[in-house]
Amino acid sequence: MLGLMQSQPLLISSLIDHAERHGGDGEIVSRRVEGDIHRYTWRDVAQRARQVARALDGLNLLFSDRVATLAWNGYRHLELYFGVSGSGRVLHTINPRLHPDQIAWIANHAEDQVLCFDATFLPLVQAIHGRCPGIRQYVLLCDAGKVPAGTGIPGLVSYEDWIGAQPASYDWPSFDENSASSMCYTSGTTGNPKAALYSHRSTLLHAYAAALPDVMALSARDSVLPVVPMFHVNAWGIPYSAALTGCKLVFPGPALDGKSVYELIETEKVTYAAGVPTVWQMLLGHMKPDNLRFSTLKRTVIGGSACPPAMIRAFGEDYGVDVLHAWGMTEMSPLGTLCTLKNKHLAMPLEEQNRIRLKQGRAIFGVDMKIVDGAGQELAWDGRTPGDLYVKGPWIVREYFKGEGGDPLVDGWFPTGDVATIDADGFLQITDRSKDVIKSGGEWISSIDIENIAMSHPAVQMAACVGMPHPKWDERPVVAVVRRAGMELSRDELLRFYDGKIAKWQVPDDVVFVDAIPLGATGKMLKTRLRESLKGYKLPNT
Ligand code: ADP
């Protein structure tokens, strides 16, 4: 016997419909690339999202065709979130911090047909458009008539001209909730980046879960500042949960420095902010010398990298702001765990509470997790035994776009590449990473890319790259190199060799010359041993 309730597909268009009908006057505030502040409401977002959908129809874009963005957090990006997915196309948010070669590769792999970009990225698009034959419409996210002359990009239009010509009426189509809605590439440890392809269903379930009190606790009373980029796992899903709750949204645009973020928090009475530790480091660094205070900020969700204990303490004790430590992945939409205390913890002394807050937290309903040993056997939740962390749930990837990399699952579980303990109360703590990558300021650097480039230098016999702790960026890459016998090679010479081969911020901070790289029985580099041998090493300028 089937239940007798109405069956409606969970579609992203229903979020924007809801925001318009039930929270239409909720404010959206954006710092624009031009530097000024733009204000409007959820009602305007909905109307302009419909115009986006119309403009895409005008290009004869079919169901599931890809529309890419290279854009900061701002109102036009938000309209694309709803207009592209709502009309049945797939929003592909590209990370502009990647190397242009990688961006061109990603756009071609995704088969993007439209690229909407902020003026900041005009030089980048000028560099790659000749290599992306599938993109048939370029849209500059700027005011009407503001496209500069002589860009060399064929058919480039301003966003306002593009959507301005469209009527505001549009009936959102209804379709299978399992249809693809958006995609995000993540740099793999080996080979090319792979894409997580989100569905309408996974996005809506994640949006519900993210808004729960023990998760991000979002409500119509909040003013929310996502500093985490909209090109990074959909800004942790905040745009969708914001539409669901009707909260005020505040977008920082390209200005992510401490001063700009602080000003926005104060002027827009932000109650809740989200970002990686590096951004908050810059914010606290700006506030401390002048003894600045927060007048409205209550909570901040920090994830992407481990949150340093000093940051949790500073936010809590010096500024009265609750830190919610979160863990997740692009492959997980991204939320997996969030650290909120249980009732029984509230009577504990602050020091003990802070020790718990340092953990990455408890699984959100919808995510199941386990830790396993090398043989795949599940390990005890004793808070001491570390194991490989596996997850499963309806907003976790089953397979990468185009089946890249084969079947990623093991008995239905997704191996995260993280190593963790879980305690008896279900609190996860990340203790290490089994995947060979470095995370700097919340962005990935592939150790293997760095090693391969070094090894292509004639004077390098062997190279191994490891992440070293950095006070601002969390980790920075250092490459250990064995020189070929009888050949000369200096640190600066090798660092210069990286020029143009990877993005500037991915170039190692230092080169350490060693006699040998420690190898295991199978010839695999033993990075743990290498890291041990670098104990006491300090990165330059730290
Ligand atoms: P995001 O940066 O949004 O979490 P990514 O897919 O770029 O998504 O990175 C996911 C990886 O980042 C995780 O597998 C883990 O290695 C690391 N990570 C994320 N959050 C944390 C955290 N709170 N503590 C430690 N590592 C984290």
Short mmCIF file of C-alpha atoms in Angstrom, two decimals, residues 127-521:
data_model
loop_
_atom_site.label_atom_id
_atom_site.label_comp_id
_atom_site.label_asym_id
_atom_site.label_seq_id
_atom_site.Cartn_x
_atom_site.Cartn_y
_atom_site.Cartn_z
CA ALA A 127 43.29 33.71 -22.25
CA ILE A 128 41.10 30.61 -22.50
CA HIS A 129 38.19 31.34 -24.84
CA GLY A 130 40.12 30.24 -27.94
CA ARG A 131 40.57 26.83 -26.32
CA CYS A 132 36.90 26.31 -25.43
CA PRO A 133 35.10 25.78 -28.74
CA GLY A 134 31.95 24.47 -27.03
CA ILE A 135 31.17 27.77 -25.28
CA ARG A 136 28.79 29.64 -27.55
CA GLN A 137 27.75 32.51 -25.32
CA TYR A 138 29.96 34.62 -23.06
CA VAL A 139 28.19 36.86 -20.55
CA LEU A 140 30.00 39.56 -18.58
CA LEU A 141 28.36 40.07 -15.18
CA CYS A 142 28.15 43.85 -15.48
CA ASP A 143 25.67 46.68 -16.01
CA ALA A 144 24.02 47.31 -19.38
CA GLY A 145 26.32 48.83 -21.96
CA LYS A 146 29.44 48.32 -19.80
CA VAL A 147 31.21 45.66 -21.87
CA PRO A 148 34.60 47.19 -22.71
CA ALA A 149 35.47 47.49 -26.39
CA GLY A 150 38.06 45.22 -27.99
CA THR A 151 37.95 42.26 -25.57
CA GLY A 152 38.44 39.84 -28.48
CA ILE A 153 35.73 37.56 -26.99
CA PRO A 154 33.18 36.93 -29.75
CA GLY A 155 29.55 37.83 -28.98
CA LEU A 156 30.30 39.00 -25.43
CA VAL A 157 27.19 40.57 -23.87
CA SER A 158 26.54 42.31 -20.59
CA TYR A 159 24.40 40.29 -18.18
CA GLU A 160 21.94 43.16 -17.75
CA ASP A 161 21.44 43.47 -21.51
CA TRP A 162 21.15 39.69 -21.77
CA ILE A 163 18.44 39.21 -19.16
CA GLY A 164 16.98 42.74 -19.39
CA ALA A 165 15.44 41.93 -22.75
CA GLN A 166 13.50 39.00 -21.27
CA PRO A 167 9.98 39.01 -19.82
CA ALA A 168 9.75 38.26 -16.08
CA SER A 169 7.06 35.60 -16.47
CA TYR A 170 8.14 31.98 -16.66
CA ASP A 171 6.67 28.70 -15.50
CA TRP A 172 9.35 26.60 -13.88
CA PRO A 173 9.33 23.15 -15.49
CA SER A 174 8.64 20.05 -13.43
CA PHE A 175 10.89 17.02 -13.85
CA ASP A 176 12.49 14.10 -12.01
CA GLU A 177 14.04 15.31 -8.74
CA ASN A 178 17.05 13.10 -9.43
CA SER A 179 17.99 15.26 -12.43
CA ALA A 180 21.37 16.99 -12.28
CA SER A 181 21.27 20.56 -10.93
CA SER A 182 24.85 21.72 -10.47
CA MET A 183 28.41 20.50 -10.59
CA CYS A 184 31.71 21.23 -8.93
CA TYR A 185 35.15 19.91 -9.87
CA THR A 186 37.54 18.84 -7.18
CA SER A 187 41.24 18.38 -7.81
CA GLY A 188 42.02 14.73 -7.42
CA THR A 189 45.21 13.34 -6.02
CA THR A 190 46.13 11.87 -9.39
CA GLY A 191 45.15 12.78 -12.91
CA ASN A 192 42.64 15.43 -13.88
CA PRO A 193 40.01 16.99 -11.63
CA LYS A 194 36.75 15.07 -11.23
CA ALA A 195 33.27 16.54 -10.87
CA ALA A 196 30.64 15.92 -8.24
CA LEU A 197 27.29 16.19 -10.02
CA TYR A 198 24.58 17.27 -7.57
CA SER A 199 20.90 16.57 -8.14
CA HIS A 200 17.82 18.64 -7.24
CA ARG A 201 16.90 16.02 -4.65
CA SER A 202 20.36 15.92 -3.05
CA THR A 203 20.51 19.72 -2.98
CA LEU A 204 17.10 20.09 -1.33
CA LEU A 205 17.71 17.40 1.27
CA HIS A 206 21.06 19.04 2.05
CA ALA A 207 19.35 22.45 2.28
CA TYR A 208 16.84 21.15 4.83
CA ALA A 209 19.57 19.45 6.86
CA ALA A 210 21.94 22.42 6.79
CA ALA A 211 19.29 24.69 8.30
CA LEU A 212 18.67 22.45 11.35
CA PRO A 213 19.48 23.80 14.85
CA ASP A 214 22.34 21.34 15.40
CA VAL A 215 23.77 22.17 11.97
CA MET A 216 23.89 25.79 10.75
CA ALA A 217 20.72 26.83 12.66
CA LEU A 218 19.58 29.24 9.95
CA SER A 219 16.36 31.19 10.35
CA ALA A 220 14.45 34.16 8.97
CA ARG A 221 15.91 36.20 11.85
CA ASP A 222 19.47 35.76 10.62
CA SER A 223 21.66 37.99 8.51
CA VAL A 224 24.07 35.54 6.87
CA LEU A 225 27.47 36.26 5.36
CA PRO A 226 28.88 33.40 3.28
CA VAL A 227 32.56 34.24 2.86
CA VAL A 228 33.07 30.71 1.57
CA PRO A 229 32.94 31.15 -2.21
CA MET A 230 29.92 30.22 -4.31
CA PHE A 231 32.43 28.45 -6.60
CA HIS A 232 33.41 26.21 -3.70
CA VAL A 233 30.73 23.51 -3.18
CA ASN A 234 27.89 26.00 -3.64
CA ALA A 235 29.10 28.12 -0.71
CA TRP A 236 28.46 25.07 1.51
CA GLY A 237 24.82 25.08 0.34
CA ILE A 238 24.02 28.40 2.05
CA PRO A 239 22.23 30.00 -0.95
CA TYR A 240 19.71 27.14 -0.97
CA SER A 241 19.20 27.05 2.81
CA ALA A 242 18.88 30.84 2.75
CA ALA A 243 16.01 30.65 0.24
CA LEU A 244 14.41 27.94 2.36
CA THR A 245 14.53 30.03 5.54
CA GLY A 246 14.18 33.48 3.95
CA CYS A 247 17.15 34.87 5.88
CA LYS A 248 18.98 38.00 4.83
CA LEU A 249 22.04 37.28 2.69
CA VAL A 250 25.16 39.42 2.62
CA PHE A 251 27.70 38.82 -0.14
CA PRO A 252 31.30 40.05 0.16
CA GLY A 253 32.10 40.08 -3.59
CA PRO A 254 35.83 40.05 -4.21
CA ALA A 255 36.76 41.92 -0.97
CA LEU A 256 37.79 39.14 1.41
CA ASP A 257 40.36 41.09 3.47
CA GLY A 258 39.79 41.54 7.22
CA LYS A 259 38.82 45.22 6.99
CA SER A 260 36.18 44.77 4.27
CA VAL A 261 34.66 41.67 5.89
CA TYR A 262 34.54 43.42 9.29
CA GLU A 263 32.83 46.50 7.83
CA LEU A 264 30.21 44.35 6.13
CA ILE A 265 29.53 42.36 9.31
CA GLU A 266 28.94 45.58 11.24
CA THR A 267 26.98 47.60 8.67
CA GLU A 268 24.72 44.71 7.65
CA LYS A 269 24.24 43.46 11.23
CA VAL A 270 25.47 40.01 10.29
CA THR A 271 24.53 37.35 12.87
CA TYR A 272 26.07 34.35 11.15
CA ALA A 273 29.13 33.93 8.92
CA ALA A 274 30.78 30.99 7.17
CA GLY A 275 34.33 30.51 5.91
CA VAL A 276 37.67 28.72 6.05
CA PRO A 277 40.11 29.43 8.94
CA THR A 278 42.39 31.61 6.75
CA VAL A 279 39.64 34.21 6.21
CA TRP A 280 38.88 34.40 9.93
CA GLN A 281 42.59 34.69 10.66
CA MET A 282 42.63 37.83 8.49
CA LEU A 283 39.48 39.16 10.18
CA LEU A 284 40.79 38.64 13.72
CA GLY A 285 44.15 40.06 12.64
CA HIS A 286 42.38 43.24 11.54
CA MET A 287 40.30 43.55 14.72
CA LYS A 288 42.91 42.93 17.39
CA PRO A 289 45.19 46.00 17.08
CA ASP A 290 42.27 48.45 17.32
CA ASN A 291 40.35 46.39 19.86
CA LEU A 292 37.33 46.24 17.56
CA ARG A 293 34.20 44.37 18.69
CA PHE A 294 31.31 42.61 16.98
CA SER A 295 27.91 44.13 17.72
CA THR A 296 25.68 41.48 16.14
CA LEU A 297 27.73 38.40 15.12
CA LYS A 298 26.65 35.36 17.15
CA ARG A 299 27.85 32.28 15.29
CA THR A 300 30.41 31.34 12.70
CA VAL A 301 30.78 28.03 10.91
CA ILE A 302 34.41 27.20 10.21
CA GLY A 303 35.51 24.31 8.03
CA GLY A 304 37.49 23.27 5.00
CA SER A 305 40.56 22.82 7.22
CA ALA A 306 40.95 22.12 10.92
CA CYS A 307 40.04 25.14 13.01
CA PRO A 308 43.00 26.11 15.24
CA PRO A 309 42.24 25.95 19.01
CA ALA A 310 43.36 29.56 19.43
CA MET A 311 40.71 30.68 16.95
CA ILE A 312 37.89 28.88 18.76
CA ARG A 313 39.06 30.46 22.01
CA ALA A 314 39.46 33.94 20.51
CA PHE A 315 36.00 33.92 18.94
CA GLY A 316 34.34 32.50 22.06
CA GLU A 317 36.15 34.19 24.92
CA ASP A 318 37.25 37.51 23.39
CA TYR A 319 34.29 38.18 21.10
CA GLY A 320 31.36 36.08 22.41
CA VAL A 321 30.96 34.31 19.06
CA ASP A 322 30.15 30.60 18.94
CA VAL A 323 32.38 28.63 16.58
CA LEU A 324 30.70 25.73 14.81
CA HIS A 325 33.47 23.50 13.55
CA ALA A 326 32.37 21.65 10.41
CA TRP A 327 33.78 18.91 8.24
CA GLY A 328 32.74 17.98 4.72
CA MET A 329 33.84 17.54 1.14
CA THR A 330 32.90 18.60 -2.38
CA GLU A 331 31.78 15.00 -2.84
CA MET A 332 29.40 15.47 0.12
CA SER A 333 27.58 18.66 -0.99
CA PRO A 334 29.60 19.38 1.36
CA LEU A 335 28.26 18.95 4.93
CA GLY A 336 29.10 15.78 6.83
CA THR A 337 29.54 16.70 10.48
CA LEU A 338 29.10 19.77 12.60
CA CYS A 339 30.30 20.30 16.13
CA THR A 340 27.51 21.32 18.47
CA LEU A 341 27.41 20.21 22.07
CA LYS A 342 24.88 17.82 23.56
CA ASN A 343 22.70 18.63 26.53
CA LYS A 344 24.99 16.70 28.91
CA HIS A 345 28.01 18.82 27.91
CA LEU A 346 26.48 22.12 28.98
CA ALA A 347 27.33 21.68 32.67
CA MET A 348 31.01 20.98 31.87
CA PRO A 349 33.72 23.57 32.57
CA LEU A 350 34.52 25.79 29.57
CA GLU A 351 37.94 24.18 29.03
CA GLU A 352 36.34 20.76 28.59
CA GLN A 353 33.66 22.16 26.31
CA ASN A 354 36.37 23.77 24.18
CA ARG A 355 38.15 20.43 23.87
CA ILE A 356 34.97 18.99 22.35
CA ARG A 357 34.51 21.99 20.08
CA LEU A 358 37.90 21.27 18.54
CA LYS A 359 36.51 18.06 17.08
CA GLN A 360 34.82 18.15 13.68
CA GLY A 361 31.54 17.10 15.24
CA ARG A 362 28.62 14.74 14.90
CA ALA A 363 27.08 13.32 11.73
CA ILE A 364 24.08 15.18 10.39
CA PHE A 365 20.98 13.05 9.77
CA GLY A 366 21.42 11.95 6.16
CA VAL A 367 25.11 11.14 6.58
CA ASP A 368 26.32 7.88 8.04
CA MET A 369 30.00 7.38 8.77
CA LYS A 370 32.40 4.68 9.90
CA ILE A 371 36.13 4.24 10.40
CA VAL A 372 37.86 1.13 9.12
CA ASP A 373 41.30 -0.49 9.37
CA GLY A 374 43.51 -1.49 6.43
CA ALA A 375 41.49 -4.68 5.93
CA GLY A 376 38.19 -2.77 5.79
CA GLN A 377 37.07 -3.88 9.28
CA GLU A 378 35.05 -1.32 11.19
CA LEU A 379 36.90 0.16 14.16
CA ALA A 380 35.63 1.06 17.62
CA TRP A 381 34.18 4.47 18.43
CA ASP A 382 36.54 4.96 21.37
CA GLY A 383 37.88 8.41 20.48
CA ARG A 384 41.42 6.96 20.32
CA THR A 385 41.67 4.49 17.43
CA PRO A 386 42.18 6.24 14.09
CA GLY A 387 40.92 4.67 10.88
CA ASP A 388 40.04 5.48 7.27
CA LEU A 389 36.84 7.48 7.23
CA TYR A 390 34.00 6.24 5.01
CA VAL A 391 30.62 7.92 4.49
CA LYS A 392 27.31 7.32 2.81
CA GLY A 393 24.08 9.21 2.31
CA PRO A 394 21.72 10.81 -0.22
CA TRP A 395 23.91 13.90 -0.82
CA ILE A 396 27.18 11.99 -1.21
CA VAL A 397 28.56 11.06 -4.65
CA ARG A 398 27.80 7.64 -6.08
CA GLU A 399 30.01 8.20 -9.09
CA TYR A 400 31.94 11.11 -10.61
CA PHE A 401 30.72 12.92 -13.76
CA LYS A 402 31.28 10.79 -16.88
CA GLY A 403 32.31 7.89 -14.65
CA GLU A 404 35.84 9.36 -14.26
CA GLY A 405 38.07 7.30 -12.00
CA GLY A 406 35.74 4.28 -12.06
CA ASP A 407 33.52 3.23 -9.17
CA PRO A 408 34.63 5.24 -6.13
CA LEU A 409 32.53 3.28 -3.61
CA VAL A 410 33.57 0.37 -1.41
CA ASP A 411 30.54 -1.75 -0.44
CA GLY A 412 28.34 1.30 -0.95
CA TRP A 413 30.53 3.59 1.18
CA PHE A 414 32.55 6.55 -0.10
CA PRO A 415 36.18 6.58 1.15
CA THR A 416 36.94 10.18 2.10
CA GLY A 417 40.75 10.01 2.10
CA ASP A 418 40.63 11.39 5.64
CA VAL A 419 41.80 9.54 8.74
CA ALA A 420 39.75 10.04 11.90
CA THR A 421 38.71 8.87 15.32
CA ILE A 422 35.09 8.77 16.47
CA ASP A 423 34.27 8.90 20.19
CA ALA A 424 31.49 7.15 22.09
CA ASP A 425 29.26 10.23 21.71
CA GLY A 426 29.69 10.10 17.92
CA PHE A 427 32.09 13.06 17.66
CA LEU A 428 34.44 12.76 14.70
CA GLN A 429 37.99 14.05 14.89
CA ILE A 430 40.15 14.25 11.76
CA THR A 431 43.67 13.12 12.69
CA ASP A 432 45.38 12.78 9.30
CA ARG A 433 44.85 12.52 5.57
CA SER A 434 45.55 9.41 3.50
CA LYS A 435 45.13 11.34 0.22
CA ASP A 436 48.25 12.98 -1.08
CA VAL A 437 47.20 16.62 -1.21
CA ILE A 438 47.95 19.88 0.55
CA LYS A 439 45.29 22.36 1.55
CA SER A 440 46.35 26.00 1.54
CA GLY A 441 43.82 28.66 2.53
CA GLY A 442 41.01 26.20 1.85
CA GLU A 443 42.19 25.33 -1.68
CA TRP A 444 43.85 22.14 -2.88
CA ILE A 445 47.39 21.77 -4.13
CA SER A 446 48.28 18.42 -5.66
CA SER A 447 51.57 17.09 -4.27
CA ILE A 448 51.85 14.89 -7.32
CA ASP A 449 51.70 17.83 -9.74
CA ILE A 450 54.47 19.55 -7.78
CA GLU A 451 56.59 16.41 -7.78
CA ASN A 452 56.06 15.74 -11.49
CA ILE A 453 57.14 19.26 -12.43
CA ALA A 454 60.26 18.99 -10.24
CA MET A 455 61.11 15.60 -11.73
CA SER A 456 60.89 17.05 -15.23
CA HIS A 457 63.88 19.27 -14.36
CA PRO A 458 67.07 17.67 -15.73
CA ALA A 459 68.97 18.11 -12.44
CA VAL A 460 66.33 16.40 -10.27
CA GLN A 461 66.58 12.72 -9.60
CA MET A 462 63.67 12.46 -7.19
CA ALA A 463 61.19 14.82 -5.54
CA ALA A 464 58.60 14.51 -2.79
CA CYS A 465 56.19 17.23 -1.75
CA VAL A 466 54.70 17.60 1.72
CA GLY A 467 52.54 20.21 3.46
CA MET A 468 54.14 22.16 6.29
CA PRO A 469 52.13 24.05 8.95
CA HIS A 470 51.68 27.76 8.18
CA PRO A 471 50.13 30.32 10.57
CA LYS A 472 47.98 32.01 7.88
CA TRP A 473 47.44 29.43 5.14
CA ASP A 474 47.19 26.36 7.42
CA GLU A 475 49.57 24.41 5.16
CA ARG A 476 52.07 25.36 2.47
CA PRO A 477 53.90 22.97 0.12
CA VAL A 478 57.60 22.24 0.50
CA VAL A 479 59.40 20.04 -2.01
CA ALA A 480 62.23 17.73 -0.92
CA VAL A 481 64.63 17.09 -3.77
CA VAL A 482 67.46 14.67 -4.49
CA ARG A 483 69.83 16.21 -7.05
CA ARG A 484 71.29 14.11 -9.85
CA ALA A 485 74.91 13.24 -9.17
CA GLY A 486 77.28 15.89 -10.42
CA MET A 487 74.53 18.37 -11.31
CA GLU A 488 73.99 21.83 -9.86
CA LEU A 489 70.58 23.13 -8.87
CA SER A 490 69.71 25.96 -6.51
CA ARG A 491 66.51 26.53 -4.55
CA ASP A 492 65.60 29.66 -6.54
CA GLU A 493 66.33 27.98 -9.86
CA LEU A 494 63.89 25.17 -9.09
CA LEU A 495 61.23 27.55 -7.76
CA ARG A 496 61.51 29.62 -10.97
CA PHE A 497 61.05 26.39 -12.94
CA TYR A 498 57.43 26.28 -11.65
CA ASP A 499 56.60 29.65 -13.30
CA GLY A 500 53.62 29.30 -15.64
CA LYS A 501 53.29 25.56 -15.02
CA ILE A 502 50.90 25.83 -12.07
CA ALA A 503 49.01 28.72 -10.46
CA LYS A 504 51.39 31.08 -8.59
CA TRP A 505 49.88 30.30 -5.16
CA GLN A 506 50.48 26.58 -5.75
CA VAL A 507 54.26 27.01 -6.20
CA PRO A 508 56.11 25.50 -3.20
CA ASP A 509 57.30 27.92 -0.53
CA ASP A 510 60.63 26.18 -0.24
CA VAL A 511 62.96 23.48 -1.55
CA VAL A 512 64.83 21.22 0.83
CA PHE A 513 67.74 19.29 -0.68
CA VAL A 514 68.08 15.79 0.77
CA ASP A 515 70.34 12.77 0.11
CA ALA A 516 67.43 10.36 -0.31
CA ILE A 517 63.64 10.22 -0.12
CA PRO A 518 62.47 7.48 2.29
CA LEU A 519 60.78 4.66 0.35
CA GLY A 520 58.57 1.79 1.50
CA ALA A 521 58.85 -1.87 0.52
#
